[in-house]
């Protein structure tokens, strides 16, 4: 759909910052391309996203084309713009540059703000969950834990942003030669998981069956997987067999918790959020 010559007056004013020759050759085509892009979008957020994209690309394009065509004639034309045009154009460019910086820097800014307010509670949650399960890492002789924690943006659309803060503890345990005692410990941990509200995975593998399989010489198995949702937190207890490496018989054990937050709405590609119960 072709619009009139008065369509998008602000955008057309910004196009005057391009060299004259470039503007004469491509100006109307650029306006028509913008028109087509907007006509293809039906929601206000989608149309706003088009403007953000165009606005973020325009400053760099203007600079590049003027650098390519720099010279006395080009610079003379630019200086003939009225003070009002320069003021309006400069102000709009400043806003576009700020929007561009905010869009590009969203992951860094949001992640670090979330880190300040939410990372320590998630880290404390790991300690609390470990205690609730009677310290399974210590029970199975895992004294050297690998710990990790982070906050990062997991989904974003226009101004809607989803950020996740997560913490985890991981270790390997070499199983003792006392098979019966170790399986009893595994069964006790299963009971603790059930008592604390963890739900087992649907693959039919329990922690006790995984440990027993390790003693039988299996070097592969589906995970023994347990999940618990508690308000804004989701915690996972996960174990796998590591029979061949390291040797002798061993299991790996992971305990992780995460909190998912949504800022200014839910992105359409958002993942888990406990209040809505989706993953």
mmCIF file of C-alpha atoms in Angstrom:
data_model
loop_
_atom_site.group_PDB
_atom_site.id
_atom_site.type_symbol
_atom_site.label_atom_id
_atom_site.label_comp_id
_atom_site.label_asym_id
_atom_site.label_seq_id
_atom_site.Cartn_x
_atom_site.Cartn_y
_atom_site.Cartn_z
ATOM 1 C CA UNK A 1 0.000 0.000 0.000
ATOM 2 C CA UNK A 2 1.483 3.346 -1.062
ATOM 3 C CA UNK A 3 0.912 6.309 1.242
ATOM 4 C CA UNK A 4 0.976 10.001 0.439
ATOM 5 C CA UNK A 5 3.963 12.298 0.365
ATOM 6 C CA UNK A 6 3.097 13.551 3.855
ATOM 7 C CA UNK A 7 3.360 10.106 5.483
ATOM 8 C CA UNK A 8 5.845 9.807 8.357
ATOM 9 C CA UNK A 9 6.934 13.483 8.480
ATOM 10 C CA UNK A 10 9.410 12.852 11.322
ATOM 11 C CA UNK A 11 11.006 9.944 9.480
ATOM 12 C CA UNK A 12 11.197 12.027 6.294
ATOM 13 C CA UNK A 13 12.841 14.843 8.263
ATOM 14 C CA UNK A 14 15.473 12.429 9.521
ATOM 15 C CA UNK A 15 16.123 11.243 5.977
ATOM 16 C CA UNK A 16 17.327 14.781 5.208
ATOM 17 C CA UNK A 17 20.416 13.945 7.247
ATOM 18 C CA UNK A 18 21.506 11.630 4.437
ATOM 19 C CA UNK A 19 23.567 13.057 1.534
ATOM 20 C CA UNK A 20 21.315 14.609 -1.121
ATOM 21 C CA UNK A 21 22.276 12.166 -3.857
ATOM 22 C CA UNK A 22 21.605 9.189 -1.608
ATOM 23 C CA UNK A 23 18.293 10.687 -0.446
ATOM 24 C CA UNK A 24 17.123 11.327 -4.005
ATOM 25 C CA UNK A 25 17.930 7.786 -5.081
ATOM 26 C CA UNK A 26 16.716 5.843 -2.066
ATOM 27 C CA UNK A 27 14.522 8.161 0.025
ATOM 28 C CA UNK A 28 11.092 7.198 -1.322
ATOM 29 C CA UNK A 29 12.100 3.556 -1.434
ATOM 30 C CA UNK A 30 13.040 3.707 2.268
ATOM 31 C CA UNK A 31 9.684 5.308 3.117
ATOM 32 C CA UNK A 32 7.840 2.643 1.128
ATOM 33 C CA UNK A 33 9.829 -0.135 2.836
ATOM 34 C CA UNK A 34 8.885 1.282 6.247
ATOM 35 C CA UNK A 35 5.243 1.466 5.118
ATOM 36 C CA UNK A 36 5.261 -2.175 4.034
ATOM 37 C CA UNK A 37 6.912 -3.315 7.267
ATOM 38 C CA UNK A 38 4.282 -1.513 9.365
ATOM 39 C CA UNK A 39 1.410 -2.813 7.213
ATOM 40 C CA UNK A 40 2.578 -6.373 7.869
ATOM 41 C CA UNK A 41 2.200 -5.877 11.646
ATOM 42 C CA UNK A 42 -1.177 -5.793 13.368
ATOM 43 C CA UNK A 43 -0.372 -5.398 17.052
ATOM 44 C CA UNK A 44 0.832 -2.204 18.685
ATOM 45 C CA UNK A 45 3.853 -3.939 20.205
ATOM 46 C CA UNK A 46 4.852 -5.423 16.850
ATOM 47 C CA UNK A 47 4.546 -2.019 15.136
ATOM 48 C CA UNK A 48 6.525 -0.411 17.951
ATOM 49 C CA UNK A 49 9.201 -3.065 17.477
ATOM 50 C CA UNK A 50 9.477 -2.054 13.800
ATOM 51 C CA UNK A 51 10.061 1.570 14.816
ATOM 52 C CA UNK A 52 12.668 0.513 17.371
ATOM 53 C CA UNK A 53 14.491 -1.531 14.740
ATOM 54 C CA UNK A 54 14.383 1.233 12.129
ATOM 55 C CA UNK A 55 15.342 3.856 14.707
ATOM 56 C CA UNK A 56 18.297 1.853 15.983
ATOM 57 C CA UNK A 57 19.666 1.291 12.470
ATOM 58 C CA UNK A 58 19.156 4.852 11.188
ATOM 59 C CA UNK A 59 21.910 6.706 13.132
ATOM 60 C CA UNK A 60 24.622 4.282 12.061
ATOM 61 C CA UNK A 61 23.397 4.357 8.468
ATOM 62 C CA UNK A 62 23.386 8.189 8.390
ATOM 63 C CA UNK A 63 26.937 8.354 9.737
ATOM 64 C CA UNK A 64 28.156 5.697 7.316
ATOM 65 C CA UNK A 65 26.653 7.341 4.231
ATOM 66 C CA UNK A 66 27.956 10.774 5.176
ATOM 67 C CA UNK A 67 31.409 9.314 5.777
ATOM 68 C CA UNK A 68 31.227 7.644 2.376
ATOM 69 C CA UNK A 69 30.220 10.897 0.720
ATOM 70 C CA UNK A 70 32.144 13.330 2.861
ATOM 71 C CA UNK A 71 33.306 16.421 1.052
ATOM 72 C CA UNK A 72 32.746 20.110 0.758
ATOM 73 C CA UNK A 73 29.454 19.818 -1.125
ATOM 74 C CA UNK A 74 27.918 17.338 1.295
ATOM 75 C CA UNK A 75 28.967 19.248 4.394
ATOM 76 C CA UNK A 76 27.717 22.507 2.838
ATOM 77 C CA UNK A 77 24.273 20.977 2.294
ATOM 78 C CA UNK A 78 24.115 19.770 5.871
ATOM 79 C CA UNK A 79 24.962 23.216 7.222
ATOM 80 C CA UNK A 80 22.080 24.740 5.246
ATOM 81 C CA UNK A 81 19.526 22.952 7.400
ATOM 82 C CA UNK A 82 17.629 25.410 9.582
ATOM 83 C CA UNK A 83 18.330 25.649 13.287
ATOM 84 C CA UNK A 84 14.874 24.198 13.956
ATOM 85 C CA UNK A 85 15.537 21.219 11.671
ATOM 86 C CA UNK A 86 18.903 20.626 13.305
ATOM 87 C CA UNK A 87 17.390 20.874 16.779
ATOM 88 C CA UNK A 88 14.516 18.496 15.986
ATOM 89 C CA UNK A 89 16.736 16.093 14.067
ATOM 90 C CA UNK A 90 19.419 16.132 16.751
ATOM 91 C CA UNK A 91 16.877 15.537 19.512
ATOM 92 C CA UNK A 92 15.274 12.665 17.641
ATOM 93 C CA UNK A 93 18.658 11.136 16.937
ATOM 94 C CA UNK A 94 19.544 11.395 20.620
ATOM 95 C CA UNK A 95 16.321 9.586 21.561
ATOM 96 C CA UNK A 96 16.959 6.917 18.930
ATOM 97 C CA UNK A 97 20.509 6.408 20.149
ATOM 98 C CA UNK A 98 19.254 6.042 23.739
ATOM 99 C CA UNK A 99 16.644 3.517 22.627
ATOM 100 C CA UNK A 100 19.291 1.637 20.663
ATOM 101 C CA UNK A 101 21.619 1.584 23.665
ATOM 102 C CA UNK A 102 18.806 0.441 25.981
ATOM 103 C CA UNK A 103 17.860 -2.369 23.593
ATOM 104 C CA UNK A 104 21.435 -3.574 23.124
ATOM 105 C CA UNK A 105 22.285 -3.171 26.809
ATOM 106 C CA UNK A 106 19.136 -4.776 28.202
ATOM 107 C CA UNK A 107 20.799 -8.125 28.900
ATOM 108 C CA UNK A 108 23.675 -6.515 30.770
ATOM 109 C CA UNK A 109 21.605 -3.979 32.725
ATOM 110 C CA UNK A 110 18.686 -6.221 33.709
ATOM 111 C CA UNK A 111 20.938 -9.157 34.585
ATOM 112 C CA UNK A 112 23.112 -7.083 36.886
ATOM 113 C CA UNK A 113 20.142 -5.425 38.603
ATOM 114 C CA UNK A 114 18.595 -8.858 39.167
ATOM 115 C CA UNK A 115 21.922 -10.089 40.508
ATOM 116 C CA UNK A 116 21.920 -7.381 43.196
ATOM 117 C CA UNK A 117 18.409 -8.175 44.468
ATOM 118 C CA UNK A 118 17.789 -11.855 43.756
ATOM 119 C CA UNK A 119 21.007 -13.862 43.437
ATOM 120 C CA UNK A 120 21.784 -14.174 47.169
ATOM 121 C CA UNK A 121 18.274 -15.480 48.023
ATOM 122 C CA UNK A 122 18.672 -18.141 45.332
ATOM 123 C CA UNK A 123 22.084 -19.079 46.707
ATOM 124 C CA UNK A 124 20.588 -19.357 50.199
ATOM 125 C CA UNK A 125 17.855 -21.570 48.777
ATOM 126 C CA UNK A 126 20.468 -24.158 47.759
ATOM 127 C CA UNK A 127 21.774 -24.281 51.334
ATOM 128 C CA UNK A 128 18.241 -24.651 52.725
ATOM 129 C CA UNK A 129 17.304 -27.400 50.255
ATOM 130 C CA UNK A 130 20.503 -29.303 51.013
ATOM 131 C CA UNK A 131 19.695 -29.185 54.743
ATOM 132 C CA UNK A 132 16.079 -30.280 54.171
ATOM 133 C CA UNK A 133 17.354 -33.372 52.346
ATOM 134 C CA UNK A 134 19.711 -34.232 55.222
ATOM 135 C CA UNK A 135 22.817 -33.034 53.373
ATOM 136 C CA UNK A 136 22.897 -35.651 50.594
ATOM 137 C CA UNK A 137 26.261 -34.479 49.263
ATOM 138 C CA UNK A 138 27.885 -35.127 52.639
ATOM 139 C CA UNK A 139 25.950 -38.383 53.118
ATOM 140 C CA UNK A 140 27.456 -39.790 49.924
ATOM 141 C CA UNK A 141 30.955 -38.504 50.642
ATOM 142 C CA UNK A 142 30.902 -35.474 48.352
ATOM 143 C CA UNK A 143 32.946 -32.880 50.222
ATOM 144 C CA UNK A 144 34.379 -30.967 47.240
ATOM 145 C CA UNK A 145 31.371 -29.260 45.658
ATOM 146 C CA UNK A 146 31.392 -27.289 42.430
ATOM 147 C CA UNK A 147 29.128 -24.269 42.899
ATOM 148 C CA UNK A 148 27.858 -21.831 40.317
ATOM 149 C CA UNK A 149 25.359 -18.970 40.234
ATOM 150 C CA UNK A 150 24.238 -16.375 37.703
ATOM 151 C CA UNK A 151 21.438 -14.094 36.526
ATOM 152 C CA UNK A 152 20.697 -13.691 32.822
ATOM 153 C CA UNK A 153 17.931 -12.645 30.439
ATOM 154 C CA UNK A 154 16.187 -15.726 29.074
ATOM 155 C CA UNK A 155 13.554 -14.085 26.845
ATOM 156 C CA UNK A 156 12.732 -10.592 25.576
ATOM 157 C CA UNK A 157 10.224 -8.939 23.254
ATOM 158 C CA UNK A 158 10.050 -5.157 22.867
ATOM 159 C CA UNK A 159 9.971 -3.930 26.505
ATOM 160 C CA UNK A 160 8.858 -7.242 28.047
ATOM 161 C CA UNK A 161 11.777 -9.113 29.577
ATOM 162 C CA UNK A 162 12.201 -12.398 31.416
ATOM 163 C CA UNK A 163 15.244 -12.852 33.633
ATOM 164 C CA UNK A 164 16.352 -15.925 35.550
ATOM 165 C CA UNK A 165 18.620 -16.153 38.600
ATOM 166 C CA UNK A 166 19.972 -19.634 39.298
ATOM 167 C CA UNK A 167 22.385 -21.342 41.671
ATOM 168 C CA UNK A 168 23.652 -24.918 41.681
ATOM 169 C CA UNK A 169 25.888 -27.363 43.517
ATOM 170 C CA UNK A 170 27.451 -30.378 41.808
ATOM 171 C CA UNK A 171 29.814 -33.185 42.694
ATOM 172 C CA UNK A 172 30.817 -36.797 41.951
ATOM 173 C CA UNK A 173 30.698 -39.520 44.610
ATOM 174 C CA UNK A 174 32.610 -42.762 44.483
ATOM 175 C CA UNK A 175 30.374 -45.418 45.938
ATOM 176 C CA UNK A 176 31.620 -47.596 48.755
ATOM 177 C CA UNK A 177 31.944 -51.374 48.461
ATOM 178 C CA UNK A 178 29.083 -51.766 50.921
ATOM 179 C CA UNK A 179 26.242 -52.059 48.427
ATOM 180 C CA UNK A 180 23.413 -52.656 50.935
ATOM 181 C CA UNK A 181 24.362 -49.677 53.107
ATOM 182 C CA UNK A 182 24.618 -47.354 50.110
ATOM 183 C CA UNK A 183 21.259 -48.443 48.699
ATOM 184 C CA UNK A 184 19.700 -47.839 52.122
ATOM 185 C CA UNK A 185 21.092 -44.307 52.046
ATOM 186 C CA UNK A 186 19.613 -43.881 48.562
ATOM 187 C CA UNK A 187 16.206 -45.060 49.755
ATOM 188 C CA UNK A 188 16.396 -42.673 52.713
ATOM 189 C CA UNK A 189 17.137 -39.799 50.332
ATOM 190 C CA UNK A 190 14.171 -40.799 48.162
ATOM 191 C CA UNK A 191 11.965 -40.649 51.245
ATOM 192 C CA UNK A 192 13.326 -37.199 52.115
ATOM 193 C CA UNK A 193 12.651 -35.967 48.568
ATOM 194 C CA UNK A 194 9.058 -37.182 48.752
ATOM 195 C CA UNK A 195 8.571 -35.651 52.204
ATOM 196 C CA UNK A 196 9.839 -32.274 51.014
ATOM 197 C CA UNK A 197 7.429 -32.233 48.071
ATOM 198 C CA UNK A 198 9.730 -33.172 45.186
ATOM 199 C CA UNK A 199 8.044 -34.859 42.224
ATOM 200 C CA UNK A 200 9.913 -37.664 40.442
ATOM 201 C CA UNK A 201 10.415 -37.608 36.685
ATOM 202 C CA UNK A 202 8.200 -39.671 34.402
ATOM 203 C CA UNK A 203 10.985 -41.960 33.107
ATOM 204 C CA UNK A 204 10.528 -44.475 35.935
ATOM 205 C CA UNK A 205 14.102 -44.122 37.217
ATOM 206 C CA UNK A 206 14.435 -43.545 40.954
ATOM 207 C CA UNK A 207 17.555 -42.584 42.844
ATOM 208 C CA UNK A 208 17.703 -45.988 44.540
ATOM 209 C CA UNK A 209 17.318 -47.854 41.231
ATOM 210 C CA UNK A 210 20.048 -45.732 39.670
ATOM 211 C CA UNK A 211 22.451 -46.480 42.523
ATOM 212 C CA UNK A 212 21.614 -50.179 42.343
ATOM 213 C CA UNK A 213 22.244 -50.120 38.594
ATOM 214 C CA UNK A 214 25.668 -48.634 39.193
ATOM 215 C CA UNK A 215 26.583 -51.633 41.382
ATOM 216 C CA UNK A 216 25.376 -53.903 38.594
ATOM 217 C CA UNK A 217 27.949 -52.427 36.240
ATOM 218 C CA UNK A 218 25.736 -50.187 34.100
ATOM 219 C CA UNK A 219 27.625 -47.295 32.553
ATOM 220 C CA UNK A 220 24.563 -45.502 31.234
ATOM 221 C CA UNK A 221 21.067 -44.742 32.477
ATOM 222 C CA UNK A 222 18.355 -42.080 32.245
ATOM 223 C CA UNK A 223 18.556 -39.477 34.973
ATOM 224 C CA UNK A 224 16.932 -39.909 38.348
ATOM 225 C CA UNK A 225 15.186 -36.547 38.286
ATOM 226 C CA UNK A 226 13.136 -34.746 40.960
ATOM 227 C CA UNK A 227 11.515 -31.309 40.820
ATOM 228 C CA UNK A 228 9.956 -29.026 43.431
ATOM 229 C CA UNK A 229 8.076 -25.762 42.878
ATOM 230 C CA UNK A 230 7.875 -23.469 45.878
ATOM 231 C CA UNK A 231 6.343 -20.065 45.205
ATOM 232 C CA UNK A 232 8.720 -18.156 42.934
ATOM 233 C CA UNK A 233 11.374 -20.882 43.067
ATOM 234 C CA UNK A 234 11.869 -24.128 41.217
ATOM 235 C CA UNK A 235 14.475 -26.577 42.562
ATOM 236 C CA UNK A 236 15.783 -29.701 40.840
ATOM 237 C CA UNK A 237 17.621 -32.693 42.256
ATOM 238 C CA UNK A 238 19.270 -34.674 39.456
ATOM 239 C CA UNK A 239 21.645 -37.657 39.442
ATOM 240 C CA UNK A 240 23.318 -39.704 36.714
ATOM 241 C CA UNK A 241 25.577 -42.725 36.608
ATOM 242 C CA UNK A 242 29.267 -42.132 35.935
ATOM 243 C CA UNK A 243 30.464 -45.733 35.963
ATOM 244 C CA UNK A 244 33.377 -45.665 33.536
ATOM 245 C CA UNK A 245 34.708 -42.201 34.278
ATOM 246 C CA UNK A 246 35.656 -41.683 37.029
ATOM 247 C CA UNK A 247 36.416 -45.222 38.219
ATOM 248 C CA UNK A 248 35.500 -47.038 40.400
ATOM 249 C CA UNK A 249 31.685 -46.940 40.474
ATOM 250 C CA UNK A 250 30.413 -43.402 40.940
ATOM 251 C CA UNK A 251 27.387 -41.157 40.605
ATOM 252 C CA UNK A 252 27.067 -37.462 39.844
ATOM 253 C CA UNK A 253 24.652 -35.376 41.867
ATOM 254 C CA UNK A 254 23.240 -31.919 41.115
ATOM 255 C CA UNK A 255 21.040 -29.666 43.216
ATOM 256 C CA UNK A 256 19.901 -26.451 41.559
ATOM 257 C CA UNK A 257 17.350 -23.724 42.257
ATOM 258 C CA UNK A 258 16.191 -20.849 40.094
ATOM 259 C CA UNK A 259 13.862 -17.898 40.306
ATOM 260 C CA UNK A 260 12.249 -16.548 37.145
ATOM 261 C CA UNK A 261 11.113 -12.926 36.990
ATOM 262 C CA UNK A 262 9.128 -11.039 34.380
ATOM 263 C CA UNK A 263 9.510 -7.315 33.834
ATOM 264 C CA UNK A 264 6.873 -5.197 32.061
ATOM 265 C CA UNK A 265 4.923 -8.184 30.781
ATOM 266 C CA UNK A 266 5.535 -11.732 29.594
ATOM 267 C CA UNK A 267 7.599 -12.210 26.409
ATOM 268 C CA UNK A 268 5.860 -14.576 23.946
ATOM 269 C CA UNK A 269 8.885 -16.917 24.040
ATOM 270 C CA UNK A 270 9.034 -16.982 27.848
ATOM 271 C CA UNK A 271 9.967 -20.174 29.656
ATOM 272 C CA UNK A 272 9.131 -21.412 33.142
ATOM 273 C CA UNK A 273 7.184 -19.261 35.562
ATOM 274 C CA UNK A 274 5.873 -21.032 38.646
ATOM 275 C CA UNK A 275 2.798 -18.873 39.191
ATOM 276 C CA UNK A 276 1.469 -19.896 35.787
ATOM 277 C CA UNK A 277 2.844 -23.399 35.976
ATOM 278 C CA UNK A 278 4.454 -23.519 32.528
ATOM 279 C CA UNK A 279 7.925 -24.569 31.446
#
